């Protein structure tokens, strides 16, 4: 028997506490936290993500500003907007939706965000703080996974933790957070030799490799906790994760579904980071 980790429910409970914190701020005469999201161009997936962020802000009572810029926006125009938002007292979090159109350099734009308002935790300064274990914001997806583990009383302490995927947004920071929680951490990736041998060692297996149903039952230890970050489409166009859920779940103690697992936590942690930023600024 396995337990299905419910990110929808865990995220909703956390958003309720965020909403209560907003109400408390209002009762104390403080302003509501403000999140600014910038989207450049017409990428359909990005538009959906941005709409969902806006709705999540409304749900918890945040100020939400969405800047929809044309795909011909220049780097200097975008940087100007970021710098205006850095100075804007109503705004606690600034998020530049990625990917940007190819003529815009993501690194140089992220570098212009005030690290205190960088609620994605993508700025080099915040990446460094995560590495040092001394951070205000952790990147939203790994932070959301740590919240899920906490909600289900799963401690990484002393456990074999294997992260499959080495992206800057998920894999690398995930490894740092598990390490900070006293896990014994291995990062595996698409070039790892004998990957199944590595994943079979995992007490906690986090998969963020972006390949539909890539993790099969033979790659998972009996009783493992499996966290699936994937948002893939199978050969029939159906949404699925990086883990072959139906085959893997019976071997697990806990497993996240897709959808309804990690996804709802990511956006919730964005709200949490924005609240933390507002509390530090008041
Ligand atoms: N694009 C896909 N996911 C994310 C995210 O978490 N933050 C930003 N800024 N862009 C994204």
PDB file of C-alpha atoms and ligand atoms in Angstrom:
ATOM      1  CA  UNK A   1       0.000   0.000   0.000  1.00  0.00           C
ATOM      2  CA  UNK A   2       1.279   3.426  -0.884  1.00  0.00           C
ATOM      3  CA  UNK A   3       0.234   6.930   0.098  1.00  0.00           C
ATOM      4  CA  UNK A   4      -0.488   9.365  -2.701  1.00  0.00           C
ATOM      5  CA  UNK A   5       1.043  12.722  -1.789  1.00  0.00           C
ATOM      6  CA  UNK A   6      -1.632  15.326  -2.438  1.00  0.00           C
ATOM      7  CA  UNK A   7      -0.064  18.605  -3.552  1.00  0.00           C
ATOM      8  CA  UNK A   8      -3.413  20.175  -4.283  1.00  0.00           C
ATOM      9  CA  UNK A   9      -4.570  19.783  -0.707  1.00  0.00           C
ATOM     10  CA  UNK A  10      -1.182  20.654   0.842  1.00  0.00           C
ATOM     11  CA  UNK A  11      -0.881  23.727  -1.390  1.00  0.00           C
ATOM     12  CA  UNK A  12      -4.415  24.879  -0.575  1.00  0.00           C
ATOM     13  CA  UNK A  13      -3.744  24.556   3.170  1.00  0.00           C
ATOM     14  CA  UNK A  14      -0.555  26.597   2.855  1.00  0.00           C
ATOM     15  CA  UNK A  15      -2.314  29.255   0.755  1.00  0.00           C
ATOM     16  CA  UNK A  16      -4.901  29.561   3.500  1.00  0.00           C
ATOM     17  CA  UNK A  17      -2.171  30.406   6.029  1.00  0.00           C
ATOM     18  CA  UNK A  18      -0.752  32.938   3.542  1.00  0.00           C
ATOM     19  CA  UNK A  19      -4.196  34.475   3.144  1.00  0.00           C
ATOM     20  CA  UNK A  20      -4.504  34.736   6.922  1.00  0.00           C
ATOM     21  CA  UNK A  21      -1.107  36.444   7.118  1.00  0.00           C
ATOM     22  CA  UNK A  22      -2.297  38.957   4.511  1.00  0.00           C
ATOM     23  CA  UNK A  23      -5.469  39.624   6.528  1.00  0.00           C
ATOM     24  CA  UNK A  24      -3.341  40.164   9.631  1.00  0.00           C
ATOM     25  CA  UNK A  25      -1.148  42.650   7.783  1.00  0.00           C
ATOM     26  CA  UNK A  26      -4.233  44.524   6.635  1.00  0.00           C
ATOM     27  CA  UNK A  27      -5.642  44.601  10.174  1.00  0.00           C
ATOM     28  CA  UNK A  28      -2.328  46.117  11.293  1.00  0.00           C
ATOM     29  CA  UNK A  29      -2.644  48.827   8.627  1.00  0.00           C
ATOM     30  CA  UNK A  30       0.156  47.374   6.475  1.00  0.00           C
ATOM     31  CA  UNK A  31      -0.042  47.094   2.698  1.00  0.00           C
ATOM     32  CA  UNK A  32      -0.746  43.781   0.972  1.00  0.00           C
ATOM     33  CA  UNK A  33       2.224  41.930  -0.601  1.00  0.00           C
ATOM     34  CA  UNK A  34       2.705  42.717  -4.281  1.00  0.00           C
ATOM     35  CA  UNK A  35       3.963  40.469  -7.075  1.00  0.00           C
ATOM     36  CA  UNK A  36       4.935  41.732 -10.534  1.00  0.00           C
ATOM     37  CA  UNK A  37       5.131  39.197 -13.347  1.00  0.00           C
ATOM     38  CA  UNK A  38       6.669  40.124 -16.687  1.00  0.00           C
ATOM     39  CA  UNK A  39       5.966  38.060 -19.782  1.00  0.00           C
ATOM     40  CA  UNK A  40       7.558  38.817 -23.126  1.00  0.00           C
ATOM     41  CA  UNK A  41       5.998  37.406 -26.291  1.00  0.00           C
ATOM     42  CA  UNK A  42       3.251  34.915 -26.960  1.00  0.00           C
ATOM     43  CA  UNK A  43       4.457  31.516 -25.723  1.00  0.00           C
ATOM     44  CA  UNK A  44       1.140  29.716 -24.957  1.00  0.00           C
ATOM     45  CA  UNK A  45       2.459  27.632 -22.036  1.00  0.00           C
ATOM     46  CA  UNK A  46       4.005  30.742 -20.444  1.00  0.00           C
ATOM     47  CA  UNK A  47       0.714  32.614 -20.831  1.00  0.00           C
ATOM     48  CA  UNK A  48      -1.092  29.872 -18.907  1.00  0.00           C
ATOM     49  CA  UNK A  49       1.559  29.892 -16.147  1.00  0.00           C
ATOM     50  CA  UNK A  50       1.289  33.667 -15.826  1.00  0.00           C
ATOM     51  CA  UNK A  51      -2.500  33.549 -15.680  1.00  0.00           C
ATOM     52  CA  UNK A  52      -2.296  30.911 -12.940  1.00  0.00           C
ATOM     53  CA  UNK A  53       0.139  33.088 -10.957  1.00  0.00           C
ATOM     54  CA  UNK A  54      -2.240  36.036 -11.247  1.00  0.00           C
ATOM     55  CA  UNK A  55      -5.169  33.916 -10.024  1.00  0.00           C
ATOM     56  CA  UNK A  56      -3.125  32.550  -7.122  1.00  0.00           C
ATOM     57  CA  UNK A  57      -2.276  36.129  -6.069  1.00  0.00           C
ATOM     58  CA  UNK A  58      -5.959  37.044  -6.123  1.00  0.00           C
ATOM     59  CA  UNK A  59      -6.828  33.975  -4.050  1.00  0.00           C
ATOM     60  CA  UNK A  60      -4.558  35.058  -1.177  1.00  0.00           C
ATOM     61  CA  UNK A  61      -5.285  38.783  -1.478  1.00  0.00           C
ATOM     62  CA  UNK A  62      -1.972  39.956  -2.962  1.00  0.00           C
ATOM     63  CA  UNK A  63      -1.550  42.862  -5.320  1.00  0.00           C
ATOM     64  CA  UNK A  64      -0.832  41.271  -8.718  1.00  0.00           C
ATOM     65  CA  UNK A  65       0.594  43.183 -11.653  1.00  0.00           C
ATOM     66  CA  UNK A  66       1.129  41.420 -14.962  1.00  0.00           C
ATOM     67  CA  UNK A  67       3.226  43.137 -17.640  1.00  0.00           C
ATOM     68  CA  UNK A  68       2.589  41.647 -21.075  1.00  0.00           C
ATOM     69  CA  UNK A  69       5.321  42.909 -23.385  1.00  0.00           C
ATOM     70  CA  UNK A  70       5.553  42.389 -27.125  1.00  0.00           C
ATOM     71  CA  UNK A  71       8.084  39.912 -28.476  1.00  0.00           C
ATOM     72  CA  UNK A  72       9.964  42.837 -30.071  1.00  0.00           C
ATOM     73  CA  UNK A  73      10.761  44.359 -26.647  1.00  0.00           C
ATOM     74  CA  UNK A  74      14.439  45.323 -26.443  1.00  0.00           C
ATOM     75  CA  UNK A  75      16.792  44.320 -23.655  1.00  0.00           C
ATOM     76  CA  UNK A  76      17.114  47.927 -22.494  1.00  0.00           C
ATOM     77  CA  UNK A  77      13.310  48.339 -22.327  1.00  0.00           C
ATOM     78  CA  UNK A  78      12.975  45.185 -20.265  1.00  0.00           C
ATOM     79  CA  UNK A  79      15.798  46.203 -17.948  1.00  0.00           C
ATOM     80  CA  UNK A  80      14.192  49.622 -17.518  1.00  0.00           C
ATOM     81  CA  UNK A  81      10.959  47.960 -16.352  1.00  0.00           C
ATOM     82  CA  UNK A  82      12.846  45.683 -13.931  1.00  0.00           C
ATOM     83  CA  UNK A  83      14.668  48.691 -12.489  1.00  0.00           C
ATOM     84  CA  UNK A  84      11.409  50.630 -12.088  1.00  0.00           C
ATOM     85  CA  UNK A  85       9.923  47.650 -10.216  1.00  0.00           C
ATOM     86  CA  UNK A  86      13.045  47.383  -8.042  1.00  0.00           C
ATOM     87  CA  UNK A  87      12.227  50.906  -6.809  1.00  0.00           C
ATOM     88  CA  UNK A  88       8.453  50.372  -6.599  1.00  0.00           C
ATOM     89  CA  UNK A  89       7.359  50.256  -2.938  1.00  0.00           C
ATOM     90  CA  UNK A  90       4.159  48.349  -3.713  1.00  0.00           C
ATOM     91  CA  UNK A  91       6.109  45.454  -5.229  1.00  0.00           C
ATOM     92  CA  UNK A  92       7.806  42.762  -3.130  1.00  0.00           C
ATOM     93  CA  UNK A  93       8.406  40.145  -5.796  1.00  0.00           C
ATOM     94  CA  UNK A  94       9.528  40.441  -9.417  1.00  0.00           C
ATOM     95  CA  UNK A  95       9.305  37.450 -11.726  1.00  0.00           C
ATOM     96  CA  UNK A  96      10.435  37.437 -15.349  1.00  0.00           C
ATOM     97  CA  UNK A  97       8.686  34.496 -16.968  1.00  0.00           C
ATOM     98  CA  UNK A  98      11.128  32.189 -18.764  1.00  0.00           C
ATOM     99  CA  UNK A  99      11.896  31.308 -21.481  1.00  0.00           C
ATOM    100  CA  UNK A 100      12.458  34.749 -22.989  1.00  0.00           C
ATOM    101  CA  UNK A 101      12.543  35.282 -26.771  1.00  0.00           C
ATOM    102  CA  UNK A 102      16.002  34.399 -28.132  1.00  0.00           C
ATOM    103  CA  UNK A 103      17.196  38.008 -28.639  1.00  0.00           C
ATOM    104  CA  UNK A 104      16.954  38.640 -24.880  1.00  0.00           C
ATOM    105  CA  UNK A 105      19.703  37.398 -22.578  1.00  0.00           C
ATOM    106  CA  UNK A 106      18.053  35.723 -19.584  1.00  0.00           C
ATOM    107  CA  UNK A 107      21.169  35.896 -17.411  1.00  0.00           C
ATOM    108  CA  UNK A 108      21.748  39.608 -17.841  1.00  0.00           C
ATOM    109  CA  UNK A 109      18.085  40.396 -17.160  1.00  0.00           C
ATOM    110  CA  UNK A 110      17.817  38.225 -14.044  1.00  0.00           C
ATOM    111  CA  UNK A 111      21.008  39.908 -12.816  1.00  0.00           C
ATOM    112  CA  UNK A 112      19.164  43.256 -12.758  1.00  0.00           C
ATOM    113  CA  UNK A 113      16.446  42.081 -10.353  1.00  0.00           C
ATOM    114  CA  UNK A 114      17.012  43.308  -6.812  1.00  0.00           C
ATOM    115  CA  UNK A 115      17.934  40.043  -5.003  1.00  0.00           C
ATOM    116  CA  UNK A 116      15.567  41.044  -2.165  1.00  0.00           C
ATOM    117  CA  UNK A 117      12.665  40.927  -4.668  1.00  0.00           C
ATOM    118  CA  UNK A 118      13.908  37.876  -6.582  1.00  0.00           C
ATOM    119  CA  UNK A 119      11.130  35.529  -5.445  1.00  0.00           C
ATOM    120  CA  UNK A 120      12.166  32.900  -8.025  1.00  0.00           C
ATOM    121  CA  UNK A 121      15.611  32.790  -6.332  1.00  0.00           C
ATOM    122  CA  UNK A 122      17.274  32.749  -9.756  1.00  0.00           C
ATOM    123  CA  UNK A 123      19.688  35.661  -9.134  1.00  0.00           C
ATOM    124  CA  UNK A 124      23.307  34.590  -8.610  1.00  0.00           C
ATOM    125  CA  UNK A 125      23.245  36.093  -5.119  1.00  0.00           C
ATOM    126  CA  UNK A 126      20.275  33.940  -4.077  1.00  0.00           C
ATOM    127  CA  UNK A 127      21.739  30.844  -5.752  1.00  0.00           C
ATOM    128  CA  UNK A 128      24.835  31.399  -3.622  1.00  0.00           C
ATOM    129  CA  UNK A 129      22.767  31.766  -0.484  1.00  0.00           C
ATOM    130  CA  UNK A 130      21.001  28.455  -1.174  1.00  0.00           C
ATOM    131  CA  UNK A 131      24.437  26.867  -1.595  1.00  0.00           C
ATOM    132  CA  UNK A 132      25.525  28.309   1.754  1.00  0.00           C
ATOM    133  CA  UNK A 133      22.310  27.147   3.429  1.00  0.00           C
ATOM    134  CA  UNK A 134      21.593  30.745   4.473  1.00  0.00           C
ATOM    135  CA  UNK A 135      18.708  31.916   2.352  1.00  0.00           C
ATOM    136  CA  UNK A 136      15.501  33.898   2.451  1.00  0.00           C
ATOM    137  CA  UNK A 137      14.107  32.460  -0.800  1.00  0.00           C
ATOM    138  CA  UNK A 138      14.637  28.987  -2.174  1.00  0.00           C
ATOM    139  CA  UNK A 139      13.602  28.231  -5.758  1.00  0.00           C
ATOM    140  CA  UNK A 140       9.884  27.456  -5.756  1.00  0.00           C
ATOM    141  CA  UNK A 141       9.789  23.865  -7.028  1.00  0.00           C
ATOM    142  CA  UNK A 142      12.443  22.423  -4.673  1.00  0.00           C
ATOM    143  CA  UNK A 143      11.034  24.492  -1.808  1.00  0.00           C
ATOM    144  CA  UNK A 144       7.574  23.101  -2.561  1.00  0.00           C
ATOM    145  CA  UNK A 145       8.930  19.553  -2.501  1.00  0.00           C
ATOM    146  CA  UNK A 146      10.474  20.160   0.927  1.00  0.00           C
ATOM    147  CA  UNK A 147       7.053  21.399   2.123  1.00  0.00           C
ATOM    148  CA  UNK A 148       5.403  18.228   0.787  1.00  0.00           C
ATOM    149  CA  UNK A 149       7.940  16.030   2.597  1.00  0.00           C
ATOM    150  CA  UNK A 150       7.313  17.980   5.801  1.00  0.00           C
ATOM    151  CA  UNK A 151       3.526  17.742   5.414  1.00  0.00           C
ATOM    152  CA  UNK A 152       3.788  13.952   5.148  1.00  0.00           C
ATOM    153  CA  UNK A 153       6.343  13.648   7.983  1.00  0.00           C
ATOM    154  CA  UNK A 154       9.083  12.373   5.688  1.00  0.00           C
ATOM    155  CA  UNK A 155      12.522  13.376   6.937  1.00  0.00           C
ATOM    156  CA  UNK A 156      15.534  13.208   4.586  1.00  0.00           C
ATOM    157  CA  UNK A 157      17.872  12.899   7.587  1.00  0.00           C
ATOM    158  CA  UNK A 158      20.398  10.127   6.993  1.00  0.00           C
ATOM    159  CA  UNK A 159      18.465   8.857   3.971  1.00  0.00           C
ATOM    160  CA  UNK A 160      19.792   8.070   0.511  1.00  0.00           C
ATOM    161  CA  UNK A 161      18.349  10.855  -1.632  1.00  0.00           C
ATOM    162  CA  UNK A 162      18.761  10.644  -5.414  1.00  0.00           C
ATOM    163  CA  UNK A 163      17.880  13.605  -7.623  1.00  0.00           C
ATOM    164  CA  UNK A 164      17.558  12.769 -11.317  1.00  0.00           C
ATOM    165  CA  UNK A 165      18.149  15.991 -13.281  1.00  0.00           C
ATOM    166  CA  UNK A 166      20.716  18.757 -12.838  1.00  0.00           C
ATOM    167  CA  UNK A 167      18.925  21.926 -13.931  1.00  0.00           C
ATOM    168  CA  UNK A 168      19.620  25.221 -12.197  1.00  0.00           C
ATOM    169  CA  UNK A 169      15.912  25.603 -11.426  1.00  0.00           C
ATOM    170  CA  UNK A 170      15.189  22.167  -9.938  1.00  0.00           C
ATOM    171  CA  UNK A 171      17.946  19.531  -9.776  1.00  0.00           C
ATOM    172  CA  UNK A 172      20.834  21.514  -8.313  1.00  0.00           C
ATOM    173  CA  UNK A 173      18.870  23.499  -5.689  1.00  0.00           C
ATOM    174  CA  UNK A 174      16.875  20.366  -4.791  1.00  0.00           C
ATOM    175  CA  UNK A 175      20.141  18.616  -3.955  1.00  0.00           C
ATOM    176  CA  UNK A 176      21.186  21.558  -1.758  1.00  0.00           C
ATOM    177  CA  UNK A 177      17.904  21.584   0.189  1.00  0.00           C
ATOM    178  CA  UNK A 178      18.041  17.820   0.774  1.00  0.00           C
ATOM    179  CA  UNK A 179      21.655  18.159   1.895  1.00  0.00           C
ATOM    180  CA  UNK A 180      20.697  20.961   4.290  1.00  0.00           C
ATOM    181  CA  UNK A 181      18.074  18.563   5.687  1.00  0.00           C
ATOM    182  CA  UNK A 182      20.833  15.993   6.381  1.00  0.00           C
ATOM    183  CA  UNK A 183      20.141  13.719   3.414  1.00  0.00           C
ATOM    184  CA  UNK A 184      22.926  11.764   1.701  1.00  0.00           C
ATOM    185  CA  UNK A 185      22.529  13.210  -1.758  1.00  0.00           C
ATOM    186  CA  UNK A 186      23.406  11.975  -5.234  1.00  0.00           C
ATOM    187  CA  UNK A 187      22.675  13.961  -8.399  1.00  0.00           C
ATOM    188  CA  UNK A 188      22.135  11.744 -11.427  1.00  0.00           C
ATOM    189  CA  UNK A 189      21.323  12.887 -14.954  1.00  0.00           C
ATOM    190  CA  UNK A 190      20.951  11.850 -18.574  1.00  0.00           C
ATOM    191  CA  UNK A 191      24.658  10.930 -18.832  1.00  0.00           C
ATOM    192  CA  UNK A 192      24.819   8.905 -15.618  1.00  0.00           C
ATOM    193  CA  UNK A 193      26.070   5.364 -16.232  1.00  0.00           C
ATOM    194  CA  UNK A 194      23.983   2.524 -14.816  1.00  0.00           C
ATOM    195  CA  UNK A 195      21.283   4.998 -13.837  1.00  0.00           C
ATOM    196  CA  UNK A 196      18.915   2.268 -12.608  1.00  0.00           C
ATOM    197  CA  UNK A 197      21.550   1.109 -10.108  1.00  0.00           C
ATOM    198  CA  UNK A 198      21.788   4.637  -8.745  1.00  0.00           C
ATOM    199  CA  UNK A 199      18.026   5.247  -8.577  1.00  0.00           C
ATOM    200  CA  UNK A 200      17.477   1.844  -6.898  1.00  0.00           C
ATOM    201  CA  UNK A 201      19.593   3.048  -3.959  1.00  0.00           C
ATOM    202  CA  UNK A 202      17.179   5.891  -3.261  1.00  0.00           C
ATOM    203  CA  UNK A 203      15.054   6.088  -0.144  1.00  0.00           C
ATOM    204  CA  UNK A 204      13.858   9.412  -1.557  1.00  0.00           C
ATOM    205  CA  UNK A 205      13.880   9.707  -5.351  1.00  0.00           C
ATOM    206  CA  UNK A 206      13.211  13.114  -6.938  1.00  0.00           C
ATOM    207  CA  UNK A 207      12.832  13.011 -10.710  1.00  0.00           C
ATOM    208  CA  UNK A 208      13.125  16.123 -12.884  1.00  0.00           C
ATOM    209  CA  UNK A 209      14.453  14.925 -16.210  1.00  0.00           C
ATOM    210  CA  UNK A 210      11.577  15.919 -18.506  1.00  0.00           C
ATOM    211  CA  UNK A 211      11.006  12.554 -20.198  1.00  0.00           C
ATOM    212  CA  UNK A 212       7.561  10.970 -20.135  1.00  0.00           C
ATOM    213  CA  UNK A 213       7.305   7.904 -17.828  1.00  0.00           C
ATOM    214  CA  UNK A 214      11.108   7.575 -17.839  1.00  0.00           C
ATOM    215  CA  UNK A 215      11.327   5.968 -14.380  1.00  0.00           C
ATOM    216  CA  UNK A 216      10.059   2.398 -14.497  1.00  0.00           C
ATOM    217  CA  UNK A 217       9.341  -0.039 -11.666  1.00  0.00           C
ATOM    218  CA  UNK A 218      12.726  -1.795 -11.951  1.00  0.00           C
ATOM    219  CA  UNK A 219      14.476   1.523 -11.186  1.00  0.00           C
ATOM    220  CA  UNK A 220      12.817   1.980  -7.796  1.00  0.00           C
ATOM    221  CA  UNK A 221      13.535   0.359  -4.443  1.00  0.00           C
ATOM    222  CA  UNK A 222      10.693  -1.265  -2.509  1.00  0.00           C
ATOM    223  CA  UNK A 223       9.328   1.278  -0.006  1.00  0.00           C
ATOM    224  CA  UNK A 224      10.872   4.350  -1.652  1.00  0.00           C
ATOM    225  CA  UNK A 225       9.418   7.870  -1.568  1.00  0.00           C
ATOM    226  CA  UNK A 226       9.075   9.032  -5.184  1.00  0.00           C
ATOM    227  CA  UNK A 227       8.629  12.699  -6.111  1.00  0.00           C
ATOM    228  CA  UNK A 228       7.814  13.417  -9.758  1.00  0.00           C
ATOM    229  CA  UNK A 229       8.552  16.928 -11.062  1.00  0.00           C
ATOM    230  CA  UNK A 230       7.794  16.026 -14.697  1.00  0.00           C
ATOM    231  CA  UNK A 231       5.054  17.680 -16.753  1.00  0.00           C
ATOM    232  CA  UNK A 232       5.243  15.710 -19.958  1.00  0.00           C
ATOM    233  CA  UNK A 233       2.961  14.537 -22.737  1.00  0.00           C
ATOM    234  CA  UNK A 234       2.818  10.878 -23.665  1.00  0.00           C
ATOM    235  CA  UNK A 235       2.495   9.529 -27.213  1.00  0.00           C
ATOM    236  CA  UNK A 236      -1.266  10.232 -27.099  1.00  0.00           C
ATOM    237  CA  UNK A 237      -0.772  13.803 -25.923  1.00  0.00           C
ATOM    238  CA  UNK A 238      -1.922  12.973 -22.385  1.00  0.00           C
ATOM    239  CA  UNK A 239      -0.328  14.871 -19.489  1.00  0.00           C
ATOM    240  CA  UNK A 240       1.969  12.610 -17.471  1.00  0.00           C
ATOM    241  CA  UNK A 241       5.055  12.736 -15.308  1.00  0.00           C
ATOM    242  CA  UNK A 242       8.644  11.482 -15.529  1.00  0.00           C
ATOM    243  CA  UNK A 243       7.593   8.426 -13.521  1.00  0.00           C
ATOM    244  CA  UNK A 244       5.484   5.545 -14.818  1.00  0.00           C
ATOM    245  CA  UNK A 245       3.003   6.055 -11.977  1.00  0.00           C
ATOM    246  CA  UNK A 246       0.836   2.944 -12.403  1.00  0.00           C
ATOM    247  CA  UNK A 247       3.812   0.582 -12.464  1.00  0.00           C
ATOM    248  CA  UNK A 248       5.937   2.365  -9.842  1.00  0.00           C
ATOM    249  CA  UNK A 249       3.319   3.302  -7.219  1.00  0.00           C
ATOM    250  CA  UNK A 250       2.790  -0.243  -5.840  1.00  0.00           C
ATOM    251  CA  UNK A 251       6.501  -0.361  -4.873  1.00  0.00           C
ATOM    252  CA  UNK A 252       6.440   2.980  -3.052  1.00  0.00           C
ATOM    253  CA  UNK A 253       5.680   4.115   0.469  1.00  0.00           C
ATOM    254  CA  UNK A 254       4.765   7.583  -0.869  1.00  0.00           C
ATOM    255  CA  UNK A 255       4.458   8.946  -4.405  1.00  0.00           C
ATOM    256  CA  UNK A 256       3.318  12.196  -6.022  1.00  0.00           C
ATOM    257  CA  UNK A 257       0.851  12.046  -8.929  1.00  0.00           C
ATOM    258  CA  UNK A 258       1.004  14.209 -12.060  1.00  0.00           C
ATOM    259  CA  UNK A 259      -1.000  16.378 -12.118  1.00  0.00           C
ATOM    260  CA  UNK A 260      -1.805  17.233  -8.502  1.00  0.00           C
ATOM    261  CA  UNK A 261       1.559  16.540  -6.873  1.00  0.00           C
ATOM    262  CA  UNK A 262       4.488  18.953  -7.110  1.00  0.00           C
ATOM    263  CA  UNK A 263       2.820  21.405  -9.549  1.00  0.00           C
ATOM    264  CA  UNK A 264       0.385  23.075  -7.128  1.00  0.00           C
ATOM    265  CA  UNK A 265       3.209  23.552  -4.601  1.00  0.00           C
ATOM    266  CA  UNK A 266       5.441  25.542  -6.960  1.00  0.00           C
ATOM    267  CA  UNK A 267       3.033  28.436  -7.326  1.00  0.00           C
ATOM    268  CA  UNK A 268       2.240  28.339  -3.614  1.00  0.00           C
ATOM    269  CA  UNK A 269       5.934  28.764  -2.760  1.00  0.00           C
ATOM    270  CA  UNK A 270       6.073  31.775  -5.060  1.00  0.00           C
ATOM    271  CA  UNK A 271       3.350  33.339  -2.910  1.00  0.00           C
ATOM    272  CA  UNK A 272       5.202  32.330   0.256  1.00  0.00           C
ATOM    273  CA  UNK A 273       8.443  33.916  -0.987  1.00  0.00           C
ATOM    274  CA  UNK A 274       6.540  37.097  -1.867  1.00  0.00           C
ATOM    275  CA  UNK A 275       5.006  37.188   1.625  1.00  0.00           C
ATOM    276  CA  UNK A 276       8.440  36.664   3.209  1.00  0.00           C
ATOM    277  CA  UNK A 277       9.779  39.538   1.116  1.00  0.00           C
ATOM    278  CA  UNK A 278       6.888  41.803   2.141  1.00  0.00           C
ATOM    279  CA  UNK A 279       7.384  40.949   5.821  1.00  0.00           C
ATOM    280  CA  UNK A 280      11.050  41.928   5.590  1.00  0.00           C
ATOM    281  CA  UNK A 281      10.174  45.221   3.915  1.00  0.00           C
ATOM    282  CA  UNK A 282       6.914  45.945   5.801  1.00  0.00           C
TER     283      UNK A 282
HETATM  284  N1  LIG B   1       9.187  29.187 -16.533  1.00  0.00           N
HETATM  285  C1  LIG B   1       8.836  27.941 -16.137  1.00  0.00           C
HETATM  286  N2  LIG B   1       8.904  27.853 -14.789  1.00  0.00           N
HETATM  287  C2  LIG B   1       9.301  29.058 -14.333  1.00  0.00           C
HETATM  288  C3  LIG B   1       9.535  29.584 -13.035  1.00  0.00           C
HETATM  289  O1  LIG B   1       9.430  28.911 -12.007  1.00  0.00           O
HETATM  290  N3  LIG B   1       9.921  30.881 -12.988  1.00  0.00           N
HETATM  291  C4  LIG B   1      10.080  31.637 -14.100  1.00  0.00           C
HETATM  292  N4  LIG B   1      10.479  32.917 -13.947  1.00  0.00           N
HETATM  293  N5  LIG B   1       9.876  31.189 -15.313  1.00  0.00           N
HETATM  294  C5  LIG B   1       9.477  29.904 -15.429  1.00  0.00           C
END
